[in-house]
XYZ file of C-alpha atoms in Angstrom:
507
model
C 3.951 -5.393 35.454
C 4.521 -2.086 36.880
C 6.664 0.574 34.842
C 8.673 3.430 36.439
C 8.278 6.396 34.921
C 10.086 7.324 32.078
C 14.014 8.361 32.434
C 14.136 10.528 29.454
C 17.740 9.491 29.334
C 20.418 7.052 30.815
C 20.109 3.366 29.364
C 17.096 5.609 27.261
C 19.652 7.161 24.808
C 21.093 3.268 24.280
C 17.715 2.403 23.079
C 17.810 5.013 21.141
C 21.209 4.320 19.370
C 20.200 0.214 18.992
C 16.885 1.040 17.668
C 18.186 3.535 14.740
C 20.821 0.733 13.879
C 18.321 -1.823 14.176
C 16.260 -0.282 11.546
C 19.134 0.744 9.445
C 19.794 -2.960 9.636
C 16.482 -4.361 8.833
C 14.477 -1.416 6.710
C 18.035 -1.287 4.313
C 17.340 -4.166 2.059
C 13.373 -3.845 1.912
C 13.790 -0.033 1.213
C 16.592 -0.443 -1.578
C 15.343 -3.191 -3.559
C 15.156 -1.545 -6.135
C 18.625 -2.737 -7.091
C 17.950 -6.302 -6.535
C 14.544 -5.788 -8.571
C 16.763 -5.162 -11.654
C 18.646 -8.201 -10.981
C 15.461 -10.221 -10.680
C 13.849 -9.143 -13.485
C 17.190 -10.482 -15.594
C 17.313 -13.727 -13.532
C 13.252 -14.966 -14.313
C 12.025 -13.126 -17.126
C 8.997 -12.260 -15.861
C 7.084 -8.939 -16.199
C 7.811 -5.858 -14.182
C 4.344 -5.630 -12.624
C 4.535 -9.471 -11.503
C 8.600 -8.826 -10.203
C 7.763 -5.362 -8.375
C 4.974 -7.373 -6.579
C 8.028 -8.989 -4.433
C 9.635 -5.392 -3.252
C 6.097 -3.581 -2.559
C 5.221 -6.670 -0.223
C 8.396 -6.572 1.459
C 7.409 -2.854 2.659
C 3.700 -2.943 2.514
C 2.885 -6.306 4.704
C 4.166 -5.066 7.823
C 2.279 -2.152 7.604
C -0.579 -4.324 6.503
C -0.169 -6.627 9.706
C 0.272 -3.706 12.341
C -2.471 -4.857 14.626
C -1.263 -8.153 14.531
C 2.668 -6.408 15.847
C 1.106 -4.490 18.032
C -0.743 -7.413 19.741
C 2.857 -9.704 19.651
C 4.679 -6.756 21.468
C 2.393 -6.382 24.070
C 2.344 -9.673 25.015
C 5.777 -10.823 24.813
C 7.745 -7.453 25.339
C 9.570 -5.551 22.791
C 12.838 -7.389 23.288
C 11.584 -10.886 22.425
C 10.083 -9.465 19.519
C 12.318 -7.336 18.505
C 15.269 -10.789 18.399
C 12.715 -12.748 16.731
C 12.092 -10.428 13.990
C 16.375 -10.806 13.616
C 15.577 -14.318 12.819
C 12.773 -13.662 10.802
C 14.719 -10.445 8.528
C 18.308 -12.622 8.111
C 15.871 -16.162 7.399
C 13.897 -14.768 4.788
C 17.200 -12.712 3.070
C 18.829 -16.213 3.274
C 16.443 -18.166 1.469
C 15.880 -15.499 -1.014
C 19.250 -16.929 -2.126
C 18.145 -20.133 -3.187
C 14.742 -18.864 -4.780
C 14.233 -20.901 -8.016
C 11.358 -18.878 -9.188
C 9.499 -15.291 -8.704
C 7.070 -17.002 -6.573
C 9.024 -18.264 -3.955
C 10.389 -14.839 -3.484
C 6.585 -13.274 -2.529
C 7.242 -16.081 0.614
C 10.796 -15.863 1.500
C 11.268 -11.949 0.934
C 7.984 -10.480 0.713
C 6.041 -12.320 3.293
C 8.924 -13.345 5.639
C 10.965 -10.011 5.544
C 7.937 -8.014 5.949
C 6.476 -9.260 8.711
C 10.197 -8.966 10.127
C 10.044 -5.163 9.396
C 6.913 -4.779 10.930
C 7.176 -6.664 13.845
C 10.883 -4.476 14.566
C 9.177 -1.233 13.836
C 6.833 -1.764 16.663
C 9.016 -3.507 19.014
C 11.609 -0.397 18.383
C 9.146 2.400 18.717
C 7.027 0.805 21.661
C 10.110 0.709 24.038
C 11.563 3.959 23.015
C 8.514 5.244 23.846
C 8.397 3.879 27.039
C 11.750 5.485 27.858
C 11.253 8.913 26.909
C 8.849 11.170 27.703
C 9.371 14.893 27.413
C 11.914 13.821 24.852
C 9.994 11.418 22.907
C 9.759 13.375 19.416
C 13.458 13.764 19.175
C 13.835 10.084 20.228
C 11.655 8.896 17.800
C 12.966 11.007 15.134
C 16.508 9.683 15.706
C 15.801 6.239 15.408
C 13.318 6.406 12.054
C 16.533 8.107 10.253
C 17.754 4.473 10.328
C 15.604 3.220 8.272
C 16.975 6.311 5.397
C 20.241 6.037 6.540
C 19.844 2.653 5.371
C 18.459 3.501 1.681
C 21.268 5.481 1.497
C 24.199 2.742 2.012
C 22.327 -0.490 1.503
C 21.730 1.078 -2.614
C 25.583 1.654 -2.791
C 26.266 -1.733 -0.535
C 23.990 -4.000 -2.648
C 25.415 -2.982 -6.206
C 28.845 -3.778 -5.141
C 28.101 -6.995 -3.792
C 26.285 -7.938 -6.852
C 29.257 -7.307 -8.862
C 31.987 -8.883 -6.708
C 29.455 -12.374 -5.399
C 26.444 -12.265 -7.577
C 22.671 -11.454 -6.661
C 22.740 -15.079 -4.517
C 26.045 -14.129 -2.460
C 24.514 -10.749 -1.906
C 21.506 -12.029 -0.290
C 23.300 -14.015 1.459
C 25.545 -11.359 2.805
C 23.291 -9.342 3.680
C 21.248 -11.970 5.600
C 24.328 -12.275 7.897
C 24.105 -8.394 8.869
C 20.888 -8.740 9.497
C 21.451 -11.091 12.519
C 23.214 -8.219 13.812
C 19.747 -7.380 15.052
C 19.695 -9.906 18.165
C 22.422 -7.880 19.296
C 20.242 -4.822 18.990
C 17.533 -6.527 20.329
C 19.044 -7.876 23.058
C 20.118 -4.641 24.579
C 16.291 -3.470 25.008
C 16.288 -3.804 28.219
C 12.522 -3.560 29.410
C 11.546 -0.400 31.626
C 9.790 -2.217 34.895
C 9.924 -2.159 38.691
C 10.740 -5.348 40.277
C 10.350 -3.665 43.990
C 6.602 -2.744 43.057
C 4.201 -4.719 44.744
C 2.249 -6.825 41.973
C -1.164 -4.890 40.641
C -4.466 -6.468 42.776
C -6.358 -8.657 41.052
C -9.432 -7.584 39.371
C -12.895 -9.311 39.347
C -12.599 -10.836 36.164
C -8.935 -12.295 37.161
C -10.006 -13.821 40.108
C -13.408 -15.815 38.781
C -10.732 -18.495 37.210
C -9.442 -19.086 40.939
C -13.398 -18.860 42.306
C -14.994 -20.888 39.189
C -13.021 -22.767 36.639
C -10.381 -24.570 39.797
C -11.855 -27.423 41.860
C -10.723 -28.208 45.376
C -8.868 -31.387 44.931
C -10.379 -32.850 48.405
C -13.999 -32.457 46.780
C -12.789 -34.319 43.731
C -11.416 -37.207 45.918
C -14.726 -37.239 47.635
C -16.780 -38.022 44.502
C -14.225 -40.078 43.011
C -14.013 -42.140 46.369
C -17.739 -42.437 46.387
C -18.106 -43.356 42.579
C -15.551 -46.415 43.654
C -17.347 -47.388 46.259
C -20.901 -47.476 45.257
C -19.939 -49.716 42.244
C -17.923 -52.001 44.480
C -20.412 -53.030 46.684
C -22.884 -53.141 44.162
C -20.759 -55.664 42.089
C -19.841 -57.746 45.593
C -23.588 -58.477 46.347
C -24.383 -58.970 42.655
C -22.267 -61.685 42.439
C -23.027 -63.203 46.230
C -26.772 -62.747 45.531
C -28.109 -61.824 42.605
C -32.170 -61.484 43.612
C -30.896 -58.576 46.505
C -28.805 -56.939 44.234
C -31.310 -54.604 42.491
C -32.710 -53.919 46.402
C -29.371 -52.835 47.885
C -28.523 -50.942 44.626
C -31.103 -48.452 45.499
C -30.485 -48.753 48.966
C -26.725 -47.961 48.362
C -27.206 -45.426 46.364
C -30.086 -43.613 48.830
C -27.117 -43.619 51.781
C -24.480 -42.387 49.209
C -26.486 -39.595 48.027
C -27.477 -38.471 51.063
C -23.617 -38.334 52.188
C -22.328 -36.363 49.384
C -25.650 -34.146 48.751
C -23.271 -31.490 49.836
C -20.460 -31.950 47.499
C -22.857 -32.264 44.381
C -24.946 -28.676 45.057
C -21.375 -27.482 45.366
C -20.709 -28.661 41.914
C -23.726 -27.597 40.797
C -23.527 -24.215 42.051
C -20.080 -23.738 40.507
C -21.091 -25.024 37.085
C -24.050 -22.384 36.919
C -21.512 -20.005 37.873
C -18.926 -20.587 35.449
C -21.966 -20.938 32.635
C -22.884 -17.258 33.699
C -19.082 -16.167 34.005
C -19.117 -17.523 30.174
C -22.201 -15.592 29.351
C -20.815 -12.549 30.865
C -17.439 -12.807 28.893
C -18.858 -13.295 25.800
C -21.044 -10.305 26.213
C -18.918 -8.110 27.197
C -16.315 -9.097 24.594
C -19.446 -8.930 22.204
C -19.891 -5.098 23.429
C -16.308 -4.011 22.804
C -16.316 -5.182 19.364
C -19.238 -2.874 18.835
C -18.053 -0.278 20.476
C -14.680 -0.870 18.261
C -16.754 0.154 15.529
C -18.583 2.595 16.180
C -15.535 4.566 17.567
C -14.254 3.804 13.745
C -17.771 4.948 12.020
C -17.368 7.792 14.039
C -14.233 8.763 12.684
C -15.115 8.231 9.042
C -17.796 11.196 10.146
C -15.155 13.539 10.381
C -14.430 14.981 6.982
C -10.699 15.578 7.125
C -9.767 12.298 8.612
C -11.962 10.365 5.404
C -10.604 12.369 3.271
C -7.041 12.564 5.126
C -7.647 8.219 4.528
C -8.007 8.815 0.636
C -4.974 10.715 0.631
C -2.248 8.223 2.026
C -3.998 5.250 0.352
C -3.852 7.996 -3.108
C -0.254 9.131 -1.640
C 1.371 5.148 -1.412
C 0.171 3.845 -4.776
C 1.517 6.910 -6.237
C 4.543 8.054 -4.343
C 6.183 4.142 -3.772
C 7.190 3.212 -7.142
C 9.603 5.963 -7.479
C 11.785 4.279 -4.815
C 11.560 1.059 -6.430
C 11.770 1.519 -9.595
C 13.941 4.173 -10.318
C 16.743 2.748 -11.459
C 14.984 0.710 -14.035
C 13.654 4.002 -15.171
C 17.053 5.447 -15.781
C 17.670 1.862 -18.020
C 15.319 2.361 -19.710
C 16.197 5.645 -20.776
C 19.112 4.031 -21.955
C 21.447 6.257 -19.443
C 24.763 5.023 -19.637
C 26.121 3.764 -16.120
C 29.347 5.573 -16.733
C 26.772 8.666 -15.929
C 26.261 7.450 -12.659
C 27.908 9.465 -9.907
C 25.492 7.904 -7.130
C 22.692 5.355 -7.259
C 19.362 7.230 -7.771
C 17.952 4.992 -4.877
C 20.533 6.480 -2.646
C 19.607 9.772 -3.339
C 16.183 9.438 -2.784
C 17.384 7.888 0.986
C 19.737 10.524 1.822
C 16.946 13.339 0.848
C 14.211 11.455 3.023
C 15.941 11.574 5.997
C 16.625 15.443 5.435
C 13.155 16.047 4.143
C 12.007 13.975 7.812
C 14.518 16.372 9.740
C 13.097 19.589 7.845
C 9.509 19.120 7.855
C 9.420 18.143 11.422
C 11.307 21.497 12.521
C 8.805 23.170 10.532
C 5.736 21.539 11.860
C 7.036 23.096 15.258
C 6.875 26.619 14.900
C 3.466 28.003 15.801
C 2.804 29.581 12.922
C 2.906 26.434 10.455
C -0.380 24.542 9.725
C 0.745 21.195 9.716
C -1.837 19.982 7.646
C -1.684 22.676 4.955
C 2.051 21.439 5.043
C 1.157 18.128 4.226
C -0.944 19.002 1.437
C 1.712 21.082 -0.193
C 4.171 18.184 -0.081
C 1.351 16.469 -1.361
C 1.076 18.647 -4.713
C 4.716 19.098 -4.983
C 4.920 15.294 -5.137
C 2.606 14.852 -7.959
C 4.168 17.672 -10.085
C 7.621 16.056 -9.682
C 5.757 12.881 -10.575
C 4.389 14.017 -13.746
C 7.888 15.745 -14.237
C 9.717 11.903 -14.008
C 8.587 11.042 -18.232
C 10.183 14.018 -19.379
C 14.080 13.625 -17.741
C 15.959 11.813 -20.256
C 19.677 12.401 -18.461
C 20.939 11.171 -15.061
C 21.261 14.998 -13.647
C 17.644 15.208 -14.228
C 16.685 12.138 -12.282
C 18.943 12.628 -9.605
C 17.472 16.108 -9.166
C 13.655 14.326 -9.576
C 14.950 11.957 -6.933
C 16.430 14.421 -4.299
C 12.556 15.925 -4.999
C 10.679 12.916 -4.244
C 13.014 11.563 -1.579
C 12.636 14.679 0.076
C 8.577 15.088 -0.084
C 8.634 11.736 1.280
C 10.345 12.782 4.244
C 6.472 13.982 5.333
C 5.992 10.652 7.007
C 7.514 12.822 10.213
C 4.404 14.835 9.979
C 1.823 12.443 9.604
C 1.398 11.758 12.615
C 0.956 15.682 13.882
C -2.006 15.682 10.934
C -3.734 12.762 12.318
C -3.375 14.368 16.238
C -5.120 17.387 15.058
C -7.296 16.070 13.093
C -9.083 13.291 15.827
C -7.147 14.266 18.864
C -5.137 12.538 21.531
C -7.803 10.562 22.796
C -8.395 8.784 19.334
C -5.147 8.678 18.036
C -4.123 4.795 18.228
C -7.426 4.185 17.061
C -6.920 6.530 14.035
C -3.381 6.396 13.315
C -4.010 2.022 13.072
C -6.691 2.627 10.567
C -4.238 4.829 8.382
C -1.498 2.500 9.040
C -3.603 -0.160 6.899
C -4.330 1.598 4.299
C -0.889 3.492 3.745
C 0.235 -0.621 3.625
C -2.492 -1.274 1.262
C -1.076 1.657 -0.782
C 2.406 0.330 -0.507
C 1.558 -3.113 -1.618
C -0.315 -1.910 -4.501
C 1.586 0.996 -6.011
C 4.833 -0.854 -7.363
C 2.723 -3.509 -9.237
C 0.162 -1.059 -11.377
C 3.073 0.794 -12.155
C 4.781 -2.217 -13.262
C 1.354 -3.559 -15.212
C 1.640 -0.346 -16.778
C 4.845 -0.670 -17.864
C 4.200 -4.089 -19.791
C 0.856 -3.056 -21.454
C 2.891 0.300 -22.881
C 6.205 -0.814 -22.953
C 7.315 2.805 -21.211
C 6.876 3.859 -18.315
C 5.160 7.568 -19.520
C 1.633 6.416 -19.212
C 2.565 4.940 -15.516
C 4.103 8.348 -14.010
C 1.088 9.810 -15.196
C -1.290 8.234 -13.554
C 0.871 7.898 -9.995
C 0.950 11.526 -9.941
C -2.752 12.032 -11.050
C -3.366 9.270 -7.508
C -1.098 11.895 -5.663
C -2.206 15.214 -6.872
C -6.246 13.860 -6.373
C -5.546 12.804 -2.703
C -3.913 16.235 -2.244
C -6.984 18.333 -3.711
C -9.393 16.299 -1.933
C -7.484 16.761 1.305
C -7.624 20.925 0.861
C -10.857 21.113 -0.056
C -12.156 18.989 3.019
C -9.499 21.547 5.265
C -10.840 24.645 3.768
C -12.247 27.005 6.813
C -15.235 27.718 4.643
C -16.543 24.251 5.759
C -16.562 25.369 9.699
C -18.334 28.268 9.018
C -21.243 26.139 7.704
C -20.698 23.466 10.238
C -21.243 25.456 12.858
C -24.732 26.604 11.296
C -26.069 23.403 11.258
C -24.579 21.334 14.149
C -21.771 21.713 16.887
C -18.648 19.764 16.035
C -18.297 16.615 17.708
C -15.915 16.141 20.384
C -12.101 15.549 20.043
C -11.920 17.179 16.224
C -9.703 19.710 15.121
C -10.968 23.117 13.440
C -8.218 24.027 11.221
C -7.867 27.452 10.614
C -5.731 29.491 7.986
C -2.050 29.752 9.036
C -2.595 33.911 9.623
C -5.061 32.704 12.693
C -3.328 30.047 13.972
């Protein structure tokens, strides 16, 4: 498949507009389950660590299962994917409906609407990608505002539907607007040339038509002979049973010598293919090494291990805020009367403004982008060690606007990890940091939780999510302080494709 070059425009600007409500669609549930986690916890008694397990799945597996994505939408294009993962988001929301027990939620909501987020993220952000070019940061930007956009309504949406058709008849609800995604999907029209010629063959696609396909006519020929020898050898068995062992041997002499040719030819082709195997496998064999050394090699560079600390430290700290909120504010015993706004909506609206913000920011010249990220980094931990002490809704909805904000430095993550292994490396790099910000996900919600039923308050929790937070930030500054070059550059030459950072005054 041949791809023209990219429009920057036209149908690009519809991909744009189906992918931002195509995450709003899918990420809005996931996101906001915080209200449903309420709901849940009231419907199966069981403990918050064990209930929050079912929300930090839902947004940590797809994460978790990005090389898998990744693999699905290269394959089968972004648009299958993308209307699968439709089915796969409004299924799972469905059958969270009938869930009889906490369990069957890690399956039907966890697993199941996960792996639809994930599989959509990629699907959405491959073929954007492919349409835009010189455009491509303020495409992407665009469409991962769906995704807050989402938080924002889906809070509001989900707490009214509870109220008017129960937790089952929201789920189900909001399963249904989820299938607006094959609509979404089905507008992705995939960027290719149909009057290109089709891409020669290369050596390794052409052994299957040299090696592994036999000529029917030298099948026939061996088959033909097979019948034939044992024929006549059964005819004069039965006529004359003393010749028979002679004229075995002598029929089999002639025969050989008229298909000596077609046999070496079979021969030769099986050594072939075994070689061909041999080949494969080594080679195959050789990029998996080379897979891993690439990743050893990265773990060498002391901003991107300790830049690998910091998201893992930055999910299991930073997460449960977005969950768990608005049991928080419960359990402060806040009236609802209090509430102007759901805190989980504030958080949304404040992300996408803190994504907007911080990625004008990291544009201008004169802003290190990674001394950026370690300030929202700090800044998140104080506000997280801030979260025990508000007692009134004002308080938390400032803590929230706070937090939803800092999180909004997902826009710049991806500058840090650019400058910090290059362009060469950055698939490579970004994938690894993909898994463990996943891993982080998946884990945060739950200790928080665990902490929460061992204390009965959630003081002794907050604490240690912004200790996580405020230790992946310090780590991350000291490995980016330019005293390290200095001494680097006493000892050895930096290897290729890192980033020096330097103090913002020298940048």
């Amino acid at each position: 498949m041949v791809f023209q070059k990219p429009p920057d425009g036209g149908w690009g600007w519809v991909i744009v507009a189906v992918s931002f409500f195509a995450q709003f669609l899918c990420y809005g549930s996931p996101l906001a389950v915080g209200v449903l986690y309420l709901e849940w916890l009231d419907a199966f008694g069981e403990g918050k660590g064990k209930t929050a397990w079912v929300g930090s799945l839902a947004n940590g597996i797809g994460l978790l299962a990005s090389p898998v994505c990744s693999i699905c939408v290269s394959s089968f294009g972004a648009r299958p994917v993308a209307i699968f993962s439709g089915f796969m988001v409004a299924g799972g929301l469905m059958m969270s409906s009938f869930a009889p027990n906490i369990y069957f939620l890690y399956v039907s909501y966890g697993i199941v609407v996960g792996l639809g987020c994930g599989l959509l993220y990629t699907a959405t952000v491959t073929i954007t990608c492919q349409y835009f070019d010189k455009h491509r940061g303020l495409a992407l930007g665009l469409i991962s505002t769906g995704s807050s956009v989402g938080l924002f309504i889906y809070a509001a949406l989900q707490r009214e539907l509870i109220e008017l058709y129960g937790l089952d008849g929201c789920l189900l609800i909001v399963g249904a607007l989820s299938l607006n995604i094959l609509a979404c999907g089905s507008l992705m029209r995939p960027l290719e040339s149909s009057s290109s010629p089709p891409p020669e063959k290369t050596c390794v696609d052409k052994v299957p038509d040299q090696y592994f396909v036999y000529h029917e006519k030298e099948k026939t020929v061996e088959e033909n002979i097979s019948i034939l020898e044992k024929g006549y050898i059964d005819e004069k068995c039965v006529n004359n049973v003393p010749d028979c062992k002679q004229d075995s041997i002598l029929n089999k002499n002639v025969l050989s010598s008229i298909s000596i040719n077609e046999k070496d030819t079979y021969k030769k082709k099986v050594v072939e293919q075994t070689n061909f195997c041999k080949q494969l496998a080594k080679r195959k064999w050789q990029l998996y090494l080379t897979y891993w050394k690439e990743t050893m090699v990265l773990f060498k560079n002391r901003v991107f291990s300790a830049l690998f600390v910091a998201i893992l430290l930055f999910d299991i700290g930073g997460f449960p805020p977005s969950l768990l909120m608005e049991d928080v504010a419960r359990s402060a015993n806040i009236s609802e009367d209090d509430y102007y706004m759901p805190l989980i909506s504030i958080i949304g609206i404040m992300t996408t403004v803190g994504k907007l913000v911080l990625g004008i920011l990291a544009d201008f010249k004169w802003v290190n982008t990674l001394y950026l990220y370690v300030t929202t980094l700090l800044m998140t931990g104080v506000a997280l060690f801030a979260i025990p002490f508000a007692k009134s809704y004002l308080t938390l909805a400032m803590l929230s606007g706070i937090l939803g904000f800092l999180t909004g430095n997902w826009s710049i993550f991806p500058y840090v990890t650019t400058k910090t292994v290059g362009i060469e490396k950055l698939t490579h790099a970004y994938g690894i940091l993909m898994f463990f910000a996943g891993l982080g996900n998946s884990l945060g919600p739950p200790i928080v939780g665990w902490f929460y039923d061992w204390t009965q308050e959630y003081n002794t929790a907050f604490y240690f999510s912004g200790f996580c937070v405020l230790l992946g930030g310090f780590l991350l500054l000291l490995a980016a302080l330019p005293c390290w070059n200095a001494c680097t550059r006493q000892s050895s030459k930096l290897p290729p494709n890192t980033y020096s950072y330097k103090v913002a005054s020298n940048a």
